[in-house]
Short mmCIF file of N, CA and C in Angstrom, two decimals:
data_model
loop_
_atom_site.label_atom_id
_atom_site.label_comp_id
_atom_site.label_asym_id
_atom_site.label_seq_id
_atom_site.Cartn_x
_atom_site.Cartn_y
_atom_site.Cartn_z
N MET X 1 11.72 12.51 -8.01
CA MET X 1 10.81 11.95 -7.00
C MET X 1 9.93 13.03 -6.44
N ASN X 2 8.66 12.75 -6.44
CA ASN X 2 7.71 13.78 -5.71
C ASN X 2 7.55 13.41 -4.27
N ASP X 3 6.76 14.20 -3.57
CA ASP X 3 6.68 14.08 -2.07
C ASP X 3 6.15 12.75 -1.64
N THR X 4 5.32 12.14 -2.29
CA THR X 4 4.70 10.82 -2.00
C THR X 4 5.74 9.71 -2.24
N GLN X 5 6.34 9.74 -3.34
CA GLN X 5 7.50 8.75 -3.59
C GLN X 5 8.52 8.83 -2.54
N ARG X 6 8.97 10.07 -2.26
CA ARG X 6 9.99 10.33 -1.28
C ARG X 6 9.65 9.84 0.07
N ALA X 7 8.33 10.09 0.52
CA ALA X 7 7.93 9.67 1.83
C ALA X 7 7.80 8.10 1.85
N LEU X 8 7.33 7.48 0.77
CA LEU X 8 7.29 6.04 0.79
C LEU X 8 8.66 5.47 0.83
N SER X 9 9.57 5.96 0.06
CA SER X 9 11.06 5.53 0.13
C SER X 9 11.69 5.63 1.51
N ASP X 10 11.25 6.86 2.19
CA ASP X 10 11.84 7.07 3.54
C ASP X 10 11.18 6.04 4.50
N LEU X 11 9.96 5.90 4.35
CA LEU X 11 9.26 4.81 5.33
C LEU X 11 9.88 3.44 5.02
N THR X 12 9.98 3.18 3.81
CA THR X 12 10.58 1.73 3.65
C THR X 12 11.98 1.52 4.08
N GLU X 13 12.82 2.65 3.91
CA GLU X 13 14.13 2.62 4.58
C GLU X 13 14.11 2.54 6.10
N ARG X 14 13.19 3.26 6.75
CA ARG X 14 13.04 3.22 8.17
C ARG X 14 12.57 1.82 8.60
N TYR X 15 11.64 1.21 7.84
CA TYR X 15 11.19 -0.14 8.05
C TYR X 15 12.29 -1.15 7.99
N CYS X 16 13.04 -1.13 6.87
CA CYS X 16 14.15 -2.13 6.78
C CYS X 16 15.17 -1.91 7.83
N ASP X 17 15.58 -0.61 8.24
CA ASP X 17 16.51 -0.38 9.29
C ASP X 17 15.96 -0.86 10.62
N ALA X 18 14.64 -0.75 10.82
CA ALA X 18 14.15 -1.28 12.14
C ALA X 18 14.32 -2.79 12.25
N TRP X 19 13.98 -3.39 11.02
CA TRP X 19 14.19 -4.87 10.95
C TRP X 19 15.62 -5.27 11.24
N ARG X 20 16.57 -4.54 10.65
CA ARG X 20 17.98 -4.94 10.86
C ARG X 20 18.35 -4.72 12.27
N ARG X 21 17.95 -3.59 12.94
CA ARG X 21 18.30 -3.34 14.28
C ARG X 21 17.68 -4.32 15.22
N HIS X 22 16.50 -4.80 14.99
CA HIS X 22 15.73 -5.71 15.86
C HIS X 22 16.14 -7.19 15.64
N ASN X 23 16.35 -7.61 14.39
CA ASN X 23 16.61 -8.93 14.02
C ASN X 23 17.89 -9.24 13.42
N GLY X 24 18.72 -8.27 13.04
CA GLY X 24 19.88 -8.46 12.43
C GLY X 24 19.84 -8.87 10.96
N CYS X 25 18.59 -8.74 10.41
CA CYS X 25 18.43 -8.94 8.94
C CYS X 25 17.29 -8.02 8.45
N GLY X 26 17.18 -8.08 7.12
CA GLY X 26 16.03 -7.35 6.53
C GLY X 26 14.65 -7.95 6.86
N PRO X 27 13.71 -7.29 6.25
CA PRO X 27 12.22 -7.74 6.53
C PRO X 27 12.12 -9.21 6.08
N TYR X 28 11.21 -9.88 6.91
CA TYR X 28 10.83 -11.25 6.61
C TYR X 28 9.37 -11.54 6.59
N SER X 29 8.90 -12.43 5.70
CA SER X 29 7.49 -12.64 5.62
C SER X 29 7.22 -14.15 5.37
N GLU X 30 6.41 -14.67 6.15
CA GLU X 30 5.89 -16.10 5.94
C GLU X 30 4.86 -16.20 4.86
N ALA X 31 3.98 -15.06 4.79
CA ALA X 31 2.90 -15.11 3.83
C ALA X 31 3.43 -14.97 2.43
N LEU X 32 4.54 -14.56 2.12
CA LEU X 32 5.12 -14.42 0.78
C LEU X 32 5.93 -15.56 0.28
N LEU X 33 6.09 -16.57 1.13
CA LEU X 33 6.84 -17.74 0.70
C LEU X 33 6.31 -18.46 -0.54
N GLY X 34 7.14 -18.71 -1.53
CA GLY X 34 6.69 -19.38 -2.72
C GLY X 34 6.00 -18.45 -3.82
N ILE X 35 6.05 -17.26 -3.48
CA ILE X 35 5.51 -16.25 -4.50
C ILE X 35 6.67 -15.50 -5.12
N PRO X 36 6.93 -15.72 -6.41
CA PRO X 36 8.12 -15.05 -7.02
C PRO X 36 8.08 -13.54 -6.94
N SER X 37 9.21 -12.92 -6.79
CA SER X 37 9.32 -11.45 -6.63
C SER X 37 10.75 -11.03 -6.83
N PRO X 38 11.04 -9.87 -7.44
CA PRO X 38 12.34 -9.32 -7.46
C PRO X 38 12.89 -8.94 -6.16
N CYS X 39 12.00 -8.85 -5.19
CA CYS X 39 12.33 -8.41 -3.76
C CYS X 39 12.93 -9.54 -3.00
N THR X 40 12.75 -10.84 -3.32
CA THR X 40 13.33 -11.93 -2.60
C THR X 40 14.80 -11.89 -2.52
N VAL X 41 15.32 -11.82 -1.26
CA VAL X 41 16.82 -11.91 -1.11
C VAL X 41 17.18 -13.41 -0.79
N SER X 42 16.41 -13.99 0.08
CA SER X 42 16.73 -15.38 0.31
C SER X 42 15.45 -15.96 1.05
N GLN X 43 15.41 -17.31 1.23
CA GLN X 43 14.22 -17.78 1.94
C GLN X 43 14.74 -19.02 2.78
N ASP X 44 13.82 -19.41 3.83
CA ASP X 44 13.95 -20.60 4.47
C ASP X 44 12.65 -21.44 4.29
N GLU X 45 12.49 -22.42 5.09
CA GLU X 45 11.40 -23.31 4.98
C GLU X 45 10.07 -22.65 5.40
N ARG X 46 10.18 -21.55 6.15
CA ARG X 46 8.98 -20.85 6.60
C ARG X 46 8.53 -19.56 5.87
N GLY X 47 9.64 -18.89 5.25
CA GLY X 47 9.34 -17.56 4.74
C GLY X 47 10.40 -16.95 3.90
N VAL X 48 10.30 -15.73 3.52
CA VAL X 48 11.28 -15.07 2.65
C VAL X 48 11.78 -13.86 3.28
N PHE X 49 13.08 -13.63 3.08
CA PHE X 49 13.68 -12.24 3.38
C PHE X 49 13.64 -11.39 2.16
N TRP X 50 13.22 -10.13 2.35
CA TRP X 50 13.10 -9.34 1.17
C TRP X 50 13.59 -7.91 1.38
N LEU X 51 13.91 -7.32 0.32
CA LEU X 51 14.24 -5.83 0.31
C LEU X 51 13.53 -5.15 -0.86
N PRO X 52 13.19 -3.93 -0.81
CA PRO X 52 12.37 -3.21 -1.90
C PRO X 52 13.40 -3.17 -3.10
N GLN X 53 12.61 -3.18 -4.21
CA GLN X 53 13.30 -3.02 -5.58
C GLN X 53 12.58 -2.03 -6.29
N PRO X 54 13.28 -1.36 -7.32
CA PRO X 54 12.60 -0.33 -8.12
C PRO X 54 11.52 -0.92 -8.94
N PHE X 55 10.46 -0.11 -9.08
CA PHE X 55 9.31 -0.50 -9.91
C PHE X 55 9.91 -0.66 -11.32
N SER X 56 9.65 -1.85 -12.01
CA SER X 56 10.31 -2.09 -13.20
C SER X 56 9.34 -2.10 -14.48
N ILE X 57 8.13 -1.82 -14.24
CA ILE X 57 7.06 -1.77 -15.46
C ILE X 57 6.67 -0.44 -15.52
N ARG X 58 5.88 -0.25 -16.52
CA ARG X 58 5.28 1.12 -16.82
C ARG X 58 4.48 1.62 -15.62
N PRO X 59 4.90 2.61 -14.91
CA PRO X 59 4.21 3.14 -13.75
C PRO X 59 2.76 3.60 -14.15
N GLY X 60 2.02 3.59 -13.01
CA GLY X 60 0.61 4.15 -13.14
C GLY X 60 -0.45 3.04 -13.08
N LEU X 61 -1.74 3.60 -12.83
CA LEU X 61 -2.86 2.75 -12.73
C LEU X 61 -3.84 2.89 -13.92
N ASP X 62 -3.27 2.96 -15.08
CA ASP X 62 -4.02 3.26 -16.32
C ASP X 62 -5.12 2.27 -16.61
N ALA X 63 -4.81 1.01 -16.29
CA ALA X 63 -5.86 -0.12 -16.43
C ALA X 63 -7.08 0.21 -15.58
N VAL X 64 -6.91 0.75 -14.31
CA VAL X 64 -7.98 1.01 -13.46
C VAL X 64 -8.73 2.26 -14.06
N GLU X 65 -8.02 3.20 -14.41
CA GLU X 65 -8.67 4.49 -15.06
C GLU X 65 -9.48 4.13 -16.23
N ARG X 66 -9.03 3.28 -17.13
CA ARG X 66 -9.67 2.99 -18.31
C ARG X 66 -10.90 2.09 -18.06
N ALA X 67 -10.78 1.20 -17.12
CA ALA X 67 -11.83 0.18 -16.79
C ALA X 67 -13.03 0.95 -16.30
N ILE X 68 -12.90 1.91 -15.48
CA ILE X 68 -14.09 2.58 -14.93
C ILE X 68 -14.20 4.01 -15.20
N ASP X 69 -13.38 4.46 -16.29
CA ASP X 69 -13.47 5.81 -16.76
C ASP X 69 -13.38 6.88 -15.57
N ILE X 70 -12.24 6.85 -14.96
CA ILE X 70 -11.99 7.73 -13.75
C ILE X 70 -10.49 8.15 -13.97
N GLN X 71 -10.19 9.37 -13.44
CA GLN X 71 -8.80 9.81 -13.37
C GLN X 71 -8.53 9.72 -11.84
N LEU X 72 -7.40 8.95 -11.54
CA LEU X 72 -7.01 8.73 -10.11
C LEU X 72 -6.03 9.89 -9.79
N GLN X 73 -6.06 10.17 -8.42
CA GLN X 73 -5.12 11.09 -7.86
C GLN X 73 -3.66 10.59 -8.21
N GLU X 74 -2.84 11.61 -8.55
CA GLU X 74 -1.44 11.32 -8.77
C GLU X 74 -0.76 10.52 -7.69
N ASP X 75 -1.13 10.91 -6.43
CA ASP X 75 -0.55 10.22 -5.26
C ASP X 75 -0.82 8.78 -5.20
N ALA X 76 -2.08 8.39 -5.70
CA ALA X 76 -2.32 6.95 -5.76
C ALA X 76 -1.51 6.21 -6.86
N GLN X 77 -1.26 6.94 -7.91
CA GLN X 77 -0.44 6.37 -9.02
C GLN X 77 0.94 6.09 -8.49
N ASN X 78 1.52 7.16 -7.74
CA ASN X 78 2.84 7.09 -7.29
C ASN X 78 3.07 6.07 -6.12
N PHE X 79 1.94 5.94 -5.31
CA PHE X 79 2.05 4.92 -4.17
C PHE X 79 2.23 3.54 -4.72
N TYR X 80 1.40 3.26 -5.74
CA TYR X 80 1.51 1.81 -6.08
C TYR X 80 2.51 1.46 -7.25
N SER X 81 3.28 2.52 -7.73
CA SER X 81 4.19 2.26 -8.77
C SER X 81 5.59 3.04 -8.53
N THR X 82 5.90 3.07 -7.30
CA THR X 82 7.28 3.55 -6.79
C THR X 82 8.19 2.46 -6.79
N GLN X 83 7.73 1.31 -6.04
CA GLN X 83 8.67 0.14 -5.75
C GLN X 83 7.88 -1.05 -5.63
N PHE X 84 8.62 -2.14 -5.75
CA PHE X 84 8.16 -3.54 -5.35
C PHE X 84 8.61 -3.74 -3.95
N ALA X 85 7.70 -4.09 -3.12
CA ALA X 85 8.10 -4.54 -1.74
C ALA X 85 7.01 -5.41 -1.13
N GLY X 86 7.35 -5.95 0.09
CA GLY X 86 6.34 -6.64 0.86
C GLY X 86 5.55 -5.68 1.64
N ASP X 87 4.35 -6.15 2.07
CA ASP X 87 3.49 -5.28 2.90
C ASP X 87 4.24 -4.92 4.12
N MET X 88 4.01 -3.84 4.73
CA MET X 88 4.82 -3.37 5.86
C MET X 88 3.77 -3.14 7.12
N GLN X 89 4.22 -3.64 8.15
CA GLN X 89 3.46 -3.50 9.51
C GLN X 89 3.82 -2.17 10.09
N VAL X 90 2.95 -1.29 10.28
CA VAL X 90 3.25 -0.02 10.88
C VAL X 90 2.15 0.42 11.80
N SER X 91 2.42 1.48 12.49
CA SER X 91 1.41 2.00 13.40
C SER X 91 1.19 3.51 13.22
N LEU X 92 0.03 4.01 13.47
CA LEU X 92 -0.24 5.46 13.43
C LEU X 92 -1.09 5.67 14.74
N ASP X 93 -0.46 6.52 15.58
CA ASP X 93 -1.18 6.83 16.85
C ASP X 93 -1.55 5.60 17.63
N GLY X 94 -0.77 4.49 17.57
CA GLY X 94 -1.10 3.33 18.36
C GLY X 94 -1.97 2.34 17.58
N ARG X 95 -2.40 2.80 16.35
CA ARG X 95 -3.36 1.87 15.56
C ARG X 95 -2.44 1.13 14.57
N ALA X 96 -2.57 -0.32 14.70
CA ALA X 96 -1.78 -1.17 13.89
C ALA X 96 -2.39 -1.19 12.42
N ILE X 97 -1.48 -0.99 11.43
CA ILE X 97 -1.83 -0.90 10.05
C ILE X 97 -0.91 -1.83 9.25
N THR X 98 -1.38 -2.47 8.18
CA THR X 98 -0.70 -3.18 7.25
C THR X 98 -0.69 -2.30 5.92
N LEU X 99 0.48 -1.62 5.61
CA LEU X 99 0.53 -0.85 4.40
C LEU X 99 0.71 -1.75 3.25
N LEU X 100 -0.26 -1.75 2.35
CA LEU X 100 -0.07 -2.58 1.18
C LEU X 100 0.92 -2.21 0.18
N GLN X 101 1.60 -3.08 -0.40
CA GLN X 101 2.66 -2.78 -1.43
C GLN X 101 2.46 -3.87 -2.59
N THR X 102 3.07 -3.58 -3.69
CA THR X 102 2.98 -4.52 -4.80
C THR X 102 4.28 -5.36 -4.68
N TRP X 103 4.22 -6.66 -4.78
CA TRP X 103 5.25 -7.67 -4.58
C TRP X 103 5.99 -7.98 -5.84
N SER X 104 5.18 -7.86 -6.99
CA SER X 104 5.74 -8.20 -8.29
C SER X 104 4.88 -7.71 -9.33
N GLU X 105 5.25 -7.98 -10.58
CA GLU X 105 4.39 -7.55 -11.69
C GLU X 105 3.10 -8.21 -11.62
N ASP X 106 3.01 -9.50 -11.35
CA ASP X 106 1.74 -10.27 -11.27
C ASP X 106 0.79 -9.60 -10.24
N ASP X 107 1.51 -9.32 -9.06
CA ASP X 107 0.75 -8.72 -7.89
C ASP X 107 0.18 -7.30 -8.30
N PHE X 108 0.98 -6.54 -9.09
CA PHE X 108 0.43 -5.26 -9.54
C PHE X 108 -0.85 -5.37 -10.34
N ARG X 109 -0.80 -6.45 -11.17
CA ARG X 109 -2.08 -6.54 -11.98
C ARG X 109 -3.23 -6.96 -11.05
N ARG X 110 -2.96 -7.77 -10.02
CA ARG X 110 -4.03 -8.17 -9.08
C ARG X 110 -4.51 -7.06 -8.25
N VAL X 111 -3.62 -6.17 -7.91
CA VAL X 111 -3.95 -4.93 -7.15
C VAL X 111 -4.84 -4.15 -8.03
N GLN X 112 -4.50 -4.03 -9.27
CA GLN X 112 -5.42 -3.16 -10.12
C GLN X 112 -6.74 -3.74 -10.29
N GLU X 113 -6.86 -5.09 -10.36
CA GLU X 113 -8.21 -5.78 -10.44
C GLU X 113 -9.07 -5.48 -9.14
N ASN X 114 -8.31 -5.55 -8.05
CA ASN X 114 -8.96 -5.31 -6.68
C ASN X 114 -9.42 -3.88 -6.72
N LEU X 115 -8.63 -2.92 -7.12
CA LEU X 115 -9.06 -1.48 -7.05
C LEU X 115 -10.19 -1.26 -7.98
N ILE X 116 -10.24 -1.89 -9.15
CA ILE X 116 -11.41 -1.83 -10.00
C ILE X 116 -12.72 -2.25 -9.31
N GLY X 117 -12.62 -3.52 -8.62
CA GLY X 117 -13.78 -3.92 -7.88
C GLY X 117 -14.19 -2.92 -6.75
N HIS X 118 -13.20 -2.36 -6.10
CA HIS X 118 -13.49 -1.49 -5.03
C HIS X 118 -14.19 -0.29 -5.59
N LEU X 119 -13.73 0.35 -6.62
CA LEU X 119 -14.26 1.55 -7.14
C LEU X 119 -15.70 1.33 -7.80
N VAL X 120 -15.79 0.09 -8.31
CA VAL X 120 -17.12 -0.23 -9.00
C VAL X 120 -18.21 -0.29 -7.85
N MET X 121 -17.87 -1.01 -6.70
CA MET X 121 -18.66 -1.12 -5.60
C MET X 121 -19.07 0.35 -5.05
N GLN X 122 -18.13 1.20 -4.88
CA GLN X 122 -18.39 2.55 -4.45
C GLN X 122 -19.33 3.29 -5.37
N ARG X 123 -19.13 3.08 -6.72
CA ARG X 123 -19.94 3.75 -7.78
C ARG X 123 -21.42 3.23 -7.63
N ARG X 124 -21.59 1.90 -7.35
CA ARG X 124 -22.90 1.37 -7.23
C ARG X 124 -23.63 1.89 -5.98
N LEU X 125 -22.83 2.08 -4.96
CA LEU X 125 -23.32 2.61 -3.72
C LEU X 125 -23.44 4.20 -3.76
N LYS X 126 -23.08 4.83 -4.81
CA LYS X 126 -23.09 6.21 -4.99
C LYS X 126 -22.27 6.93 -3.91
N GLN X 127 -21.04 6.33 -3.62
CA GLN X 127 -20.20 6.92 -2.68
C GLN X 127 -19.00 7.55 -3.46
N THR X 128 -18.33 8.48 -2.83
CA THR X 128 -17.13 9.09 -3.44
C THR X 128 -16.06 8.11 -3.58
N PRO X 129 -15.24 8.19 -4.65
CA PRO X 129 -14.18 7.11 -4.97
C PRO X 129 -13.00 7.34 -3.90
N THR X 130 -12.49 6.17 -3.57
CA THR X 130 -11.31 6.08 -2.72
C THR X 130 -10.37 4.95 -3.29
N VAL X 131 -9.11 5.10 -3.04
CA VAL X 131 -8.12 4.02 -3.44
C VAL X 131 -7.49 3.46 -2.16
N PHE X 132 -7.75 2.13 -1.91
CA PHE X 132 -7.26 1.58 -0.64
C PHE X 132 -5.72 1.60 -0.62
N LEU X 133 -5.20 1.76 0.56
CA LEU X 133 -3.74 1.84 0.86
C LEU X 133 -3.35 0.82 1.88
N ALA X 134 -4.15 0.52 2.79
CA ALA X 134 -3.74 -0.27 3.98
C ALA X 134 -4.98 -1.00 4.62
N THR X 135 -4.77 -2.03 5.30
CA THR X 135 -5.76 -2.76 6.12
C THR X 135 -5.46 -2.24 7.57
N THR X 136 -6.37 -2.65 8.45
CA THR X 136 -6.27 -2.46 9.79
C THR X 136 -6.57 -3.83 10.54
N GLU X 137 -6.47 -3.81 11.86
CA GLU X 137 -6.81 -5.10 12.61
C GLU X 137 -8.25 -5.25 12.53
N ASP X 138 -9.14 -4.23 12.49
CA ASP X 138 -10.61 -4.48 12.29
C ASP X 138 -10.84 -4.73 10.72
N ASP X 139 -11.36 -5.94 10.50
CA ASP X 139 -11.64 -6.44 9.20
C ASP X 139 -12.63 -5.41 8.43
N MET X 140 -13.34 -4.75 9.16
CA MET X 140 -14.45 -3.82 8.55
C MET X 140 -13.81 -2.44 8.25
N GLU X 141 -12.49 -2.08 8.53
CA GLU X 141 -12.00 -0.85 8.20
C GLU X 141 -10.70 -1.02 7.34
N ILE X 142 -10.54 0.05 6.44
CA ILE X 142 -9.37 0.15 5.64
C ILE X 142 -8.97 1.61 5.61
N VAL X 143 -7.64 1.71 5.27
CA VAL X 143 -7.04 3.14 5.07
C VAL X 143 -7.02 3.33 3.59
N SER X 144 -7.50 4.53 3.17
CA SER X 144 -7.74 4.88 1.74
C SER X 144 -7.35 6.31 1.47
N LEU X 145 -7.12 6.51 0.23
CA LEU X 145 -6.82 7.97 -0.22
C LEU X 145 -8.14 8.31 -0.86
N SER X 146 -8.61 9.44 -0.48
CA SER X 146 -9.84 10.05 -1.17
C SER X 146 -9.45 10.58 -2.50
N ASN X 147 -10.24 10.03 -3.52
CA ASN X 147 -9.79 10.49 -4.82
C ASN X 147 -10.22 11.94 -5.15
N LEU X 148 -11.14 12.43 -4.39
CA LEU X 148 -11.51 13.76 -4.53
C LEU X 148 -10.72 14.82 -3.93
N THR X 149 -10.27 14.55 -2.58
CA THR X 149 -9.56 15.57 -1.85
C THR X 149 -8.10 15.30 -1.65
N GLY X 150 -7.65 14.11 -1.80
CA GLY X 150 -6.24 13.60 -1.67
C GLY X 150 -5.97 13.33 -0.15
N GLU X 151 -7.00 13.36 0.66
CA GLU X 151 -6.82 13.06 2.14
C GLU X 151 -6.72 11.62 2.33
N VAL X 152 -6.03 11.14 3.42
CA VAL X 152 -5.91 9.78 3.79
C VAL X 152 -6.99 9.61 4.82
N ILE X 153 -7.81 8.61 4.60
CA ILE X 153 -9.05 8.44 5.46
C ILE X 153 -9.03 6.96 5.96
N LEU X 154 -9.67 6.82 7.13
CA LEU X 154 -10.04 5.50 7.64
C LEU X 154 -11.47 5.39 7.23
N GLU X 155 -11.94 4.35 6.45
CA GLU X 155 -13.25 4.13 6.04
C GLU X 155 -13.75 2.63 6.34
N LYS X 156 -14.99 2.53 6.39
CA LYS X 156 -15.65 1.30 6.43
C LYS X 156 -16.25 1.06 5.09
N PRO X 157 -15.75 0.18 4.19
CA PRO X 157 -16.26 0.04 2.86
C PRO X 157 -17.80 -0.42 2.99
N GLY X 158 -18.58 0.19 2.04
CA GLY X 158 -20.03 -0.07 1.98
C GLY X 158 -20.82 0.93 2.85
N THR X 159 -20.06 1.78 3.69
CA THR X 159 -20.81 2.75 4.48
C THR X 159 -20.27 4.07 4.09
N ALA X 160 -20.92 5.21 4.68
CA ALA X 160 -20.39 6.50 4.49
C ALA X 160 -19.46 6.99 5.58
N GLN X 161 -19.07 6.08 6.47
CA GLN X 161 -18.28 6.38 7.68
C GLN X 161 -16.75 6.57 7.09
N ARG X 162 -16.30 7.82 7.32
CA ARG X 162 -14.92 8.18 6.99
C ARG X 162 -14.34 9.11 8.04
N ILE X 163 -13.05 8.83 8.39
CA ILE X 163 -12.32 9.59 9.40
C ILE X 163 -11.15 10.15 8.73
N ILE X 164 -10.76 11.37 8.73
CA ILE X 164 -9.55 11.87 8.07
C ILE X 164 -8.33 11.52 8.90
N LEU X 165 -7.39 10.95 8.43
CA LEU X 165 -6.16 10.57 9.13
C LEU X 165 -4.98 11.62 8.93
N ALA X 166 -5.01 12.08 7.67
CA ALA X 166 -3.91 13.04 7.19
C ALA X 166 -4.37 13.79 5.96
N PRO X 167 -3.96 15.02 5.87
CA PRO X 167 -4.42 15.80 4.75
C PRO X 167 -3.81 15.39 3.47
N THR X 168 -2.57 14.76 3.51
CA THR X 168 -1.88 14.35 2.36
C THR X 168 -1.32 12.90 2.55
N LEU X 169 -1.10 12.22 1.39
CA LEU X 169 -0.45 10.88 1.62
C LEU X 169 0.91 11.01 2.03
N ALA X 170 1.66 12.00 1.50
CA ALA X 170 3.12 12.13 1.97
C ALA X 170 3.15 12.32 3.48
N LEU X 171 2.32 13.17 4.01
CA LEU X 171 2.26 13.44 5.49
C LEU X 171 1.90 12.14 6.16
N PHE X 172 0.96 11.37 5.71
CA PHE X 172 0.44 10.14 6.33
C PHE X 172 1.74 9.21 6.43
N LEU X 173 2.38 9.02 5.32
CA LEU X 173 3.55 8.12 5.24
C LEU X 173 4.61 8.44 6.18
N SER X 174 4.81 9.78 6.33
CA SER X 174 5.91 10.29 7.28
C SER X 174 5.53 10.08 8.68
N LEU X 175 4.23 9.90 9.01
CA LEU X 175 3.84 9.67 10.49
C LEU X 175 3.87 8.19 10.87
N LEU X 176 3.98 7.34 9.96
CA LEU X 176 3.88 5.91 10.26
C LEU X 176 5.12 5.37 11.00
N VAL X 177 4.95 4.54 11.90
CA VAL X 177 6.04 4.04 12.81
C VAL X 177 6.21 2.51 12.47
N PRO X 178 7.30 2.14 11.99
CA PRO X 178 7.46 0.62 11.72
C PRO X 178 7.14 -0.26 12.87
N ILE X 179 6.60 -1.40 12.81
CA ILE X 179 6.39 -2.43 13.74
C ILE X 179 7.22 -3.52 13.24
N VAL X 180 8.07 -4.11 14.14
CA VAL X 180 8.95 -5.24 13.84
C VAL X 180 8.70 -6.26 14.86
N CYS X 181 8.60 -7.56 14.30
CA CYS X 181 8.28 -8.71 15.23
C CYS X 181 9.64 -9.49 15.42
#
């Protein structure tokens, strides 16, 4: 395991532990009801209880790299192919963030398609490439990994506005605080 994989695994463990302490069970999602995943532990009429599972397919974002002829940061590769899990609600310095995760093999293919679209848009706008990692409460902002520097940034897609949140993805993940409802 490298630093990014270890930090993501540690965050996921902290997230699941926070759910158990607060709710007496693992993470729960209404949004994922009815979507097959190896993460599903059980479900009720409103949602699914889930736990992370090892990534079971060939790791990496090769399809993205081939589609737009780019080499992505190793941290981006590791972030999206360390585990299957539900998205995680976290905060950084009081800012609510939804950390994106791949839920299943089908979801991994969808994520790659969305990454291709994101990178193609940036290329058309002559912006430096980023790989999205999370959403925020502001629909106009996302958290991304700079493909040039490896920094984690807050960006407004389609604009040049970028704020550095952490110098590395591993550090960013280690700073996140789970939010449990």
